[in-house]
mmCIF file of C-alpha atoms in Angstrom:
data_model
loop_
_atom_site.group_PDB
_atom_site.id
_atom_site.type_symbol
_atom_site.label_atom_id
_atom_site.label_comp_id
_atom_site.label_asym_id
_atom_site.label_seq_id
_atom_site.Cartn_x
_atom_site.Cartn_y
_atom_site.Cartn_z
ATOM 1 C CA MET A 1 0.000 0.000 0.000
ATOM 2 C CA SER A 2 1.259 3.463 -0.864
ATOM 3 C CA ARG A 3 -0.053 6.916 -0.118
ATOM 4 C CA LYS A 4 1.089 10.486 -0.578
ATOM 5 C CA ILE A 5 3.232 11.773 2.267
ATOM 6 C CA SER A 6 5.824 14.521 2.588
ATOM 7 C CA MET A 7 9.567 14.002 2.738
ATOM 8 C CA LYS A 8 9.519 15.035 6.394
ATOM 9 C CA GLN A 9 6.921 12.354 7.124
ATOM 10 C CA ALA A 10 8.879 9.776 5.123
ATOM 11 C CA ILE A 11 12.024 10.386 7.182
ATOM 12 C CA ASN A 12 10.022 10.132 10.399
ATOM 13 C CA GLU A 13 8.466 6.875 9.180
ATOM 14 C CA ALA A 14 11.855 5.399 8.264
ATOM 15 C CA LEU A 15 13.175 6.153 11.746
ATOM 16 C CA ASP A 16 10.077 4.651 13.350
ATOM 17 C CA LEU A 17 10.224 1.454 11.294
ATOM 18 C CA GLU A 18 13.924 0.901 11.921
ATOM 19 C CA MET A 19 13.567 1.541 15.662
ATOM 20 C CA ARG A 20 10.770 -1.032 15.752
ATOM 21 C CA ARG A 21 12.852 -3.529 13.787
ATOM 22 C CA ASP A 22 16.182 -3.120 15.540
ATOM 23 C CA PRO A 23 16.500 -2.311 19.271
ATOM 24 C CA THR A 24 20.078 -1.093 18.771
ATOM 25 C CA VAL A 25 18.881 1.933 16.751
ATOM 26 C CA ILE A 26 18.923 5.112 18.831
ATOM 27 C CA VAL A 27 18.294 8.734 17.833
ATOM 28 C CA MET A 28 20.074 11.704 19.354
ATOM 29 C CA GLY A 29 20.399 15.426 18.742
ATOM 30 C CA GLU A 30 19.545 18.922 19.859
ATOM 31 C CA ASP A 31 15.851 19.332 20.778
ATOM 32 C CA ILE A 32 14.756 16.183 18.925
ATOM 33 C CA VAL A 33 12.602 15.471 21.998
ATOM 34 C CA GLY A 34 12.267 19.047 23.148
ATOM 35 C CA GLY A 35 10.178 18.991 26.287
ATOM 36 C CA THR A 36 8.175 15.778 26.221
ATOM 37 C CA GLY A 37 7.687 14.618 29.762
ATOM 38 C CA ALA A 38 7.912 18.132 31.149
ATOM 39 C CA GLN A 39 4.872 19.651 32.804
ATOM 40 C CA GLY A 40 2.427 21.026 30.237
ATOM 41 C CA GLU A 41 3.964 19.192 27.265
ATOM 42 C CA ASP A 42 2.057 16.408 25.507
ATOM 43 C CA ASP A 43 4.368 15.806 22.568
ATOM 44 C CA ALA A 44 7.919 16.499 21.467
ATOM 45 C CA TRP A 45 8.987 19.495 19.474
ATOM 46 C CA GLY A 46 10.770 17.030 17.224
ATOM 47 C CA GLY A 47 13.744 19.125 16.204
ATOM 48 C CA VAL A 48 13.901 22.554 14.639
ATOM 49 C CA LEU A 49 11.459 21.611 11.850
ATOM 50 C CA GLY A 50 9.608 18.787 13.609
ATOM 51 C CA VAL A 51 11.053 15.830 11.690
ATOM 52 C CA THR A 52 11.244 13.529 14.749
ATOM 53 C CA LYS A 53 7.972 14.703 16.287
ATOM 54 C CA GLY A 54 5.984 11.860 17.871
ATOM 55 C CA LEU A 55 8.804 9.316 18.022
ATOM 56 C CA TYR A 56 9.466 9.826 21.736
ATOM 57 C CA ALA A 57 5.965 8.609 22.607
ATOM 58 C CA LYS A 58 6.687 5.377 20.713
ATOM 59 C CA HIS A 59 10.291 4.721 21.640
ATOM 60 C CA GLY A 60 10.917 6.611 24.865
ATOM 61 C CA ASP A 61 14.470 7.071 26.034
ATOM 62 C CA ARG A 62 15.941 5.720 22.808
ATOM 63 C CA LEU A 63 15.443 9.308 21.638
ATOM 64 C CA MET A 64 17.857 11.560 23.497
ATOM 65 C CA ASP A 65 18.071 15.326 23.674
ATOM 66 C CA THR A 66 21.722 16.334 23.780
ATOM 67 C CA PRO A 67 23.601 19.374 25.046
ATOM 68 C CA LEU A 68 24.229 22.170 22.543
ATOM 69 C CA SER A 69 27.643 20.742 21.747
ATOM 70 C CA GLU A 70 27.997 19.100 18.348
ATOM 71 C CA SER A 71 31.497 17.860 19.110
ATOM 72 C CA ALA A 72 30.188 16.101 22.235
ATOM 73 C CA TYR A 73 27.156 14.274 20.880
ATOM 74 C CA ILE A 74 28.531 13.473 17.410
ATOM 75 C CA GLY A 75 31.569 12.013 19.169
ATOM 76 C CA ALA A 76 29.243 10.084 21.497
ATOM 77 C CA ALA A 77 27.262 8.746 18.530
ATOM 78 C CA ILE A 78 30.429 7.563 16.796
ATOM 79 C CA GLY A 79 31.639 5.912 19.989
ATOM 80 C CA ALA A 80 28.266 4.238 20.497
ATOM 81 C CA ALA A 81 28.407 2.912 16.928
ATOM 82 C CA ALA A 82 31.854 1.468 17.537
ATOM 83 C CA CYS A 83 30.440 -0.326 20.605
ATOM 84 C CA GLY A 84 27.499 -2.038 18.897
ATOM 85 C CA LEU A 85 24.651 0.481 18.648
ATOM 86 C CA ARG A 86 23.257 2.072 15.479
ATOM 87 C CA PRO A 87 22.929 5.758 16.318
ATOM 88 C CA VAL A 88 21.174 8.303 14.120
ATOM 89 C CA ALA A 89 22.531 11.690 15.158
ATOM 90 C CA GLU A 90 20.837 14.866 13.953
ATOM 91 C CA LEU A 91 23.293 17.675 13.276
ATOM 92 C CA MET A 92 20.356 20.045 12.783
ATOM 93 C CA PHE A 93 22.008 22.205 10.108
ATOM 94 C CA LEU A 94 24.904 20.558 8.294
ATOM 95 C CA ASP A 95 26.557 23.985 8.402
ATOM 96 C CA PHE A 96 27.481 23.132 12.007
ATOM 97 C CA MET A 97 29.721 20.267 10.922
ATOM 98 C CA GLY A 98 32.819 22.426 11.458
ATOM 99 C CA VAL A 99 32.403 22.039 15.225
ATOM 100 C CA CYS A 100 32.594 18.227 15.065
ATOM 101 C CA PHE A 101 34.472 17.619 11.827
ATOM 102 C CA ASP A 102 37.448 15.898 13.449
ATOM 103 C CA GLN A 103 35.194 13.241 14.952
ATOM 104 C CA ILE A 104 33.683 12.615 11.514
ATOM 105 C CA PHE A 105 36.626 12.624 9.129
ATOM 106 C CA ASN A 106 39.519 11.659 11.393
ATOM 107 C CA GLN A 107 37.692 9.093 13.520
ATOM 108 C CA ALA A 108 34.503 7.571 12.068
ATOM 109 C CA ALA A 109 35.689 7.666 8.456
ATOM 110 C CA LYS A 110 38.997 5.967 9.260
ATOM 111 C CA PHE A 111 38.126 3.282 11.828
ATOM 112 C CA ARG A 112 37.521 0.499 9.285
ATOM 113 C CA TYR A 113 40.788 1.212 7.466
ATOM 114 C CA MET A 114 42.972 1.753 10.530
ATOM 115 C CA PHE A 115 41.739 -1.425 12.229
ATOM 116 C CA GLY A 116 42.369 -3.631 9.213
ATOM 117 C CA GLY A 117 38.729 -3.896 8.159
ATOM 118 C CA LYS A 118 37.658 -5.320 11.534
ATOM 119 C CA ALA A 119 35.956 -2.198 12.891
ATOM 120 C CA GLU A 120 32.436 -1.157 11.949
ATOM 121 C CA THR A 121 30.928 2.275 12.611
ATOM 122 C CA PRO A 122 27.212 2.125 11.701
ATOM 123 C CA VAL A 123 26.355 5.750 12.455
ATOM 124 C CA VAL A 124 24.066 8.027 10.443
ATOM 125 C CA ILE A 125 24.541 11.782 10.727
ATOM 126 C CA ARG A 126 21.458 13.625 9.463
ATOM 127 C CA GLY A 127 21.573 17.309 8.654
ATOM 128 C CA MET A 128 19.669 19.962 6.757
ATOM 129 C CA VAL A 129 21.298 21.508 3.702
ATOM 130 C CA GLY A 130 20.519 24.089 1.071
ATOM 131 C CA ALA A 131 19.417 27.642 0.440
ATOM 132 C CA GLY A 132 16.048 29.213 -0.269
ATOM 133 C CA PHE A 133 14.706 29.055 3.297
ATOM 134 C CA ARG A 134 15.646 32.622 4.312
ATOM 135 C CA ALA A 135 17.993 31.206 6.959
ATOM 136 C CA ALA A 136 21.073 33.303 6.053
ATOM 137 C CA ALA A 137 24.662 32.310 5.345
ATOM 138 C CA GLN A 138 25.338 30.101 8.385
ATOM 139 C CA HIS A 139 22.258 27.886 7.989
ATOM 140 C CA SER A 140 21.875 27.558 4.196
ATOM 141 C CA GLN A 141 24.978 26.006 2.674
ATOM 142 C CA MET A 142 25.229 22.960 0.419
ATOM 143 C CA LEU A 143 28.338 21.360 1.907
ATOM 144 C CA THR A 144 27.974 17.903 0.373
ATOM 145 C CA PRO A 145 31.291 18.076 -1.560
ATOM 146 C CA LEU A 146 33.279 18.399 1.681
ATOM 147 C CA PHE A 147 32.052 14.955 2.706
ATOM 148 C CA THR A 148 32.381 13.247 -0.693
ATOM 149 C CA HIS A 149 36.077 14.175 -0.605
ATOM 150 C CA ILE A 150 36.659 11.897 2.399
ATOM 151 C CA PRO A 151 37.239 8.145 1.893
ATOM 152 C CA GLY A 152 35.261 6.081 4.368
ATOM 153 C CA LEU A 153 32.118 8.229 4.368
ATOM 154 C CA LYS A 154 28.970 7.524 2.399
ATOM 155 C CA VAL A 155 26.959 10.579 1.369
ATOM 156 C CA VAL A 156 23.251 10.651 0.511
ATOM 157 C CA CYS A 157 21.022 13.506 -0.676
ATOM 158 C CA PRO A 158 17.472 12.492 -1.688
ATOM 159 C CA SER A 159 15.233 14.644 -3.861
ATOM 160 C CA ASN A 160 11.847 13.233 -2.846
ATOM 161 C CA ALA A 161 9.937 11.419 -0.104
ATOM 162 C CA TYR A 162 10.140 7.952 -1.695
ATOM 163 C CA ASP A 163 13.922 8.098 -1.967
ATOM 164 C CA ALA A 164 14.301 9.695 1.457
ATOM 165 C CA LYS A 165 12.563 6.792 3.196
ATOM 166 C CA GLY A 166 14.344 4.035 1.286
ATOM 167 C CA LEU A 167 17.764 5.666 1.474
ATOM 168 C CA LEU A 168 17.490 6.420 5.197
ATOM 169 C CA ILE A 169 16.552 2.807 5.928
ATOM 170 C CA GLN A 170 19.545 1.696 3.863
ATOM 171 C CA SER A 171 21.742 4.196 5.725
ATOM 172 C CA ILE A 172 20.704 2.906 9.151
ATOM 173 C CA ARG A 173 21.381 -0.693 8.107
ATOM 174 C CA ASP A 174 24.764 0.143 6.572
ATOM 175 C CA ASN A 175 27.850 -0.698 8.618
ATOM 176 C CA ASP A 176 29.779 2.437 7.653
ATOM 177 C CA PRO A 177 29.238 6.101 8.584
ATOM 178 C CA VAL A 178 26.657 7.840 6.407
ATOM 179 C CA ILE A 179 26.103 11.576 5.988
ATOM 180 C CA PHE A 180 22.397 11.954 5.212
ATOM 181 C CA CYS A 181 21.674 15.369 3.687
ATOM 182 C CA GLU A 182 18.104 16.683 3.794
ATOM 183 C CA HIS A 183 17.249 19.767 1.742
ATOM 184 C CA LYS A 184 15.007 21.813 4.002
ATOM 185 C CA ASN A 185 12.987 23.150 1.045
ATOM 186 C CA LEU A 186 11.943 19.608 0.148
ATOM 187 C CA TYR A 187 10.453 18.646 3.532
ATOM 188 C CA GLY A 188 6.917 19.552 2.477
ATOM 189 C CA LEU A 189 7.079 17.974 -0.994
ATOM 190 C CA GLU A 190 4.743 14.970 -1.273
ATOM 191 C CA CYS A 191 4.813 11.870 -3.455
ATOM 192 C CA GLU A 192 3.630 8.263 -3.346
ATOM 193 C CA VAL A 193 5.493 6.290 -0.682
ATOM 194 C CA PRO A 194 4.847 2.646 0.290
ATOM 195 C CA ALA A 195 3.764 2.130 3.892
ATOM 196 C CA GLU A 196 5.980 -0.912 4.301
ATOM 197 C CA SER A 197 9.732 -0.906 4.872
ATOM 198 C CA TYR A 198 12.060 -0.887 1.852
ATOM 199 C CA ALA A 199 15.689 -0.003 1.215
ATOM 200 C CA ILE A 200 17.239 1.704 -1.827
ATOM 201 C CA PRO A 201 20.806 0.489 -2.521
ATOM 202 C CA PHE A 202 23.587 3.058 -2.544
ATOM 203 C CA GLY A 203 25.265 3.964 -5.827
ATOM 204 C CA GLU A 204 22.171 3.622 -8.032
ATOM 205 C CA ALA A 205 21.119 6.830 -9.750
ATOM 206 C CA ASN A 206 17.556 7.300 -10.971
ATOM 207 C CA VAL A 207 16.848 8.320 -14.563
ATOM 208 C CA LEU A 208 13.788 10.528 -14.145
ATOM 209 C CA ARG A 209 13.381 11.442 -17.804
ATOM 210 C CA ASP A 210 14.683 9.844 -20.987
ATOM 211 C CA GLY A 211 16.179 11.963 -23.733
ATOM 212 C CA ASP A 212 18.652 11.755 -26.608
ATOM 213 C CA ASP A 213 19.862 15.347 -26.986
ATOM 214 C CA VAL A 214 21.569 16.199 -23.692
ATOM 215 C CA THR A 215 22.208 14.690 -20.255
ATOM 216 C CA ILE A 216 21.381 16.753 -17.152
ATOM 217 C CA VAL A 217 22.772 15.432 -13.870
ATOM 218 C CA SER A 218 21.800 16.770 -10.448
ATOM 219 C CA TYR A 219 20.745 15.896 -6.893
ATOM 220 C CA GLY A 220 18.551 17.262 -4.115
ATOM 221 C CA LEU A 221 16.422 20.341 -4.763
ATOM 222 C CA THR A 222 17.953 21.165 -8.143
ATOM 223 C CA VAL A 223 16.669 17.869 -9.560
ATOM 224 C CA HIS A 224 13.264 19.563 -9.652
ATOM 225 C CA ARG A 225 14.690 22.635 -11.377
ATOM 226 C CA ALA A 226 16.318 20.297 -13.915
ATOM 227 C CA MET A 227 12.976 18.617 -14.596
ATOM 228 C CA GLU A 228 11.328 22.018 -15.074
ATOM 229 C CA ALA A 229 14.074 22.972 -17.525
ATOM 230 C CA ALA A 230 13.678 19.694 -19.420
ATOM 231 C CA THR A 231 9.925 20.252 -19.758
ATOM 232 C CA ALA A 232 10.508 23.755 -21.130
ATOM 233 C CA LEU A 233 13.190 22.543 -23.544
ATOM 234 C CA ALA A 234 10.904 19.817 -24.861
ATOM 235 C CA LYS A 235 8.536 22.499 -26.172
ATOM 236 C CA ASP A 236 11.370 23.603 -28.465
ATOM 237 C CA GLY A 237 12.115 20.043 -29.566
ATOM 238 C CA THR A 238 15.072 19.343 -27.265
ATOM 239 C CA GLU A 239 14.774 16.093 -25.329
ATOM 240 C CA ALA A 240 16.895 16.107 -22.177
ATOM 241 C CA GLU A 241 17.699 13.059 -20.095
ATOM 242 C CA VAL A 242 17.565 13.922 -16.367
ATOM 243 C CA ILE A 243 19.550 11.858 -13.855
ATOM 244 C CA ASP A 244 18.999 12.118 -10.105
ATOM 245 C CA LEU A 245 22.211 10.949 -8.396
ATOM 246 C CA ARG A 246 20.499 10.113 -5.069
ATOM 247 C CA THR A 247 23.829 9.050 -3.498
ATOM 248 C CA LEU A 248 26.933 11.188 -3.925
ATOM 249 C CA SER A 249 29.406 8.716 -2.462
ATOM 250 C CA PRO A 250 29.314 6.121 -3.874
ATOM 251 C CA ILE A 251 28.261 7.701 -7.157
ATOM 252 C CA ASP A 252 26.735 5.885 -10.128
ATOM 253 C CA TRP A 253 29.367 6.628 -12.752
ATOM 254 C CA ASP A 254 28.086 3.972 -15.155
ATOM 255 C CA THR A 255 24.649 5.563 -15.556
ATOM 256 C CA ILE A 256 26.191 8.999 -16.163
ATOM 257 C CA VAL A 257 28.724 7.811 -18.732
ATOM 258 C CA GLU A 258 26.232 5.596 -20.574
ATOM 259 C CA SER A 259 23.866 8.537 -20.914
ATOM 260 C CA VAL A 260 26.554 10.946 -22.130
ATOM 261 C CA GLU A 261 27.807 8.402 -24.658
ATOM 262 C CA ARG A 262 24.315 8.409 -26.124
ATOM 263 C CA THR A 263 23.489 12.140 -25.937
ATOM 264 C CA GLY A 264 26.954 13.601 -26.492
ATOM 265 C CA ARG A 265 26.256 16.559 -24.207
ATOM 266 C CA LEU A 266 26.398 17.088 -20.448
ATOM 267 C CA VAL A 267 25.056 19.725 -18.066
ATOM 268 C CA VAL A 268 25.757 19.191 -14.356
ATOM 269 C CA VAL A 269 23.703 21.114 -11.794
ATOM 270 C CA ASP A 270 24.945 21.570 -8.233
ATOM 271 C CA GLU A 271 23.735 24.004 -5.580
ATOM 272 C CA ALA A 272 27.161 23.904 -3.917
ATOM 273 C CA HIS A 273 29.821 26.535 -4.512
ATOM 274 C CA PRO A 274 31.533 26.189 -7.926
ATOM 275 C CA ARG A 275 35.029 25.202 -6.761
ATOM 276 C CA CYS A 276 35.688 21.486 -6.125
ATOM 277 C CA ASN A 277 32.011 20.494 -6.009
ATOM 278 C CA LEU A 278 30.024 17.565 -7.459
ATOM 279 C CA ALA A 279 29.696 19.384 -10.779
ATOM 280 C CA THR A 280 33.458 19.731 -11.221
ATOM 281 C CA ASP A 281 33.940 16.138 -10.076
ATOM 282 C CA ILE A 282 31.462 14.760 -12.613
ATOM 283 C CA ALA A 283 32.667 17.049 -15.408
ATOM 284 C CA ALA A 284 36.254 15.895 -14.862
ATOM 285 C CA PHE A 285 35.281 12.219 -14.762
ATOM 286 C CA VAL A 286 33.259 12.427 -17.972
ATOM 287 C CA GLY A 287 35.983 14.485 -19.667
ATOM 288 C CA GLN A 288 38.510 11.804 -18.792
ATOM 289 C CA ASN A 289 36.396 8.722 -19.491
ATOM 290 C CA ALA A 290 33.977 9.755 -22.250
ATOM 291 C CA PHE A 291 35.742 12.608 -24.029
ATOM 292 C CA GLY A 292 35.308 11.028 -27.450
ATOM 293 C CA ALA A 293 31.540 11.000 -27.057
ATOM 294 C CA LEU A 294 31.237 14.741 -26.351
ATOM 295 C CA LYS A 295 29.805 16.973 -29.067
ATOM 296 C CA ALA A 296 30.185 20.171 -27.031
ATOM 297 C CA GLY A 297 31.878 21.500 -23.925
ATOM 298 C CA ILE A 298 30.497 20.347 -20.580
ATOM 299 C CA GLN A 299 28.390 22.950 -18.784
ATOM 300 C CA MET A 300 28.193 23.415 -15.013
ATOM 301 C CA VAL A 301 25.314 25.282 -13.356
ATOM 302 C CA THR A 302 26.105 26.094 -9.743
ATOM 303 C CA ALA A 303 25.635 28.624 -7.008
ATOM 304 C CA PRO A 304 28.114 31.533 -7.196
ATOM 305 C CA HIS A 305 31.324 31.591 -5.168
ATOM 306 C CA THR A 306 29.845 33.666 -2.366
ATOM 307 C CA PRO A 307 28.109 33.094 0.976
ATOM 308 C CA VAL A 308 24.356 32.524 0.755
ATOM 309 C CA PRO A 309 22.673 35.959 0.779
ATOM 310 C CA PHE A 310 20.042 36.797 3.383
ATOM 311 C CA ALA A 311 18.122 39.213 1.145
ATOM 312 C CA PRO A 312 15.265 37.174 -0.408
ATOM 313 C CA SER A 313 15.745 38.648 -3.885
ATOM 314 C CA LEU A 314 19.447 37.796 -3.873
ATOM 315 C CA GLU A 315 18.904 34.332 -2.386
ATOM 316 C CA ASP A 316 16.455 33.528 -5.176
ATOM 317 C CA LEU A 317 19.148 34.442 -7.700
ATOM 318 C CA TYR A 318 21.754 32.436 -5.797
ATOM 319 C CA VAL A 319 20.132 29.010 -6.266
ATOM 320 C CA PRO A 320 20.370 27.450 -9.766
ATOM 321 C CA SER A 321 17.075 27.953 -11.586
ATOM 322 C CA ALA A 322 15.245 26.187 -14.382
ATOM 323 C CA ASP A 323 16.074 29.132 -16.650
ATOM 324 C CA SER A 324 19.809 28.959 -15.946
ATOM 325 C CA ILE A 325 19.791 25.211 -16.570
ATOM 326 C CA ALA A 326 17.891 25.615 -19.851
ATOM 327 C CA SER A 327 20.348 28.323 -20.937
ATOM 328 C CA ALA A 328 23.269 25.989 -20.248
ATOM 329 C CA VAL A 329 21.610 23.273 -22.328
ATOM 330 C CA ARG A 330 21.101 25.697 -25.211
ATOM 331 C CA ARG A 331 24.799 26.603 -25.132
ATOM 332 C CA THR A 332 25.704 22.939 -25.630
ATOM 333 C CA LEU A 333 23.355 22.855 -28.632
ATOM 334 C CA SER A 334 24.727 25.989 -30.313
ATOM 335 C CA PRO A 335 26.306 25.460 -33.761
ATOM 336 C CA LYS A 336 29.769 26.288 -32.447
ATOM 337 C CA GLY A 337 29.373 24.070 -29.423
ATOM 338 C CA ALA A 338 29.828 25.368 -25.916
ATOM 339 C CA SER A 339 33.100 26.329 -24.367
ATOM 340 C CA PRO A 340 33.424 25.124 -20.773
ATOM 341 C CA ARG A 341 32.034 27.651 -18.300
ATOM 342 C CA ILE A 342 30.225 27.862 -15.013
ATOM 343 C CA ALA A 343 26.753 29.356 -14.973
ATOM 344 C CA ALA A 344 25.304 30.595 -11.711
#
C-alpha cells in the first residue's frame, strides 16, 4: 500500500520502522525530543522543523536530547556505533559540521581502514542543507562536496519522499558512517510512498526522464529545477535526459557515462559553490572517461562563489534555476558548441 506523504513524514516513518525492527537503533540530537515529559507538554517538538515529532511517545528514552555541543554528541554517537549500537545523530544544520568535523573525518571515516577492516561504525549523521529558506549564510549552505572528498564516508542527498525513506533505511542498516543530507525546502514535498519498509541500494542513480539530446545530472532540490528545464526545452524540440544521483558517495558513474555516450552533451547542476564540487567532479570524470563522445563542452550550473545571501531577492538568484539550466543546455546545442564555463 502506498499513499502520498511529505519528505519530512517519510524520514520520520523510516526512523520509526527501523527503531521497531532493531533495538540497537537510537536517535540523538539537539531538541529532537524538546520537552516531552515536562509539565504542560504532551508531545515532542521534534527538532527545529519537527522531523522527529511523535517518536518519543513510541520509543521513549531511545530518543535523546543532547547538550548544545555538536562535538560532544557526534563524538558520542560515533563511539556508540563502535560499541554495537546504530545511532542516528541529527546535526540540525549541516553547516554546524565544522564544530565536530574531526570526529567525523579523522575518527569515524577511518576506523575500518585503521583497524584492518575489523571495525564497523554504523552511524548516520542527518543534517539539513541548502538555500532558499531565508535562513542566512550560516544555515543555508550545500556542503555535500566536503564529505564526498573523504574516503570512508557515504553521502546521501534524496530529492523526494520515496527516496528519502528508502535511502534512510539503507543508511541505518549500513555498517559504515553515512552523511544523510536533507534539503530543508523539500520537507513539504509529497509523493507516493509505500507504507511498508524498503531499502534503496547506494550507488544507483535514478533516470527521471529519458532523452537523446543532452544529459542533465543533479541531486537534491535542483533535480526539480532540472525537470522544469527539461519540460521547457521539450517544447522547443530538445529532449533532455535527467539523472537524479540520489547518493553522492558512492556515485553511479556507469549511468552517467552511458547517458553521455548516447546524448553527447552534459550539463551538471549543483547548488554547492563552484570550486571542487560535485559538478566539477562529474565534469572531470566524464571528460577523462567519455571525451570522445562529447559533441560540445560540458556545462556546469552552480551557485556563485559567495556566501548565501540573506536578502530574499538575492537568495532567489543564488540558487540554480530552471532558466539557468535551460540556458546551459542551449549553449551545448549551439552550432559552435559550448566552451566550458560555469553558470550561476
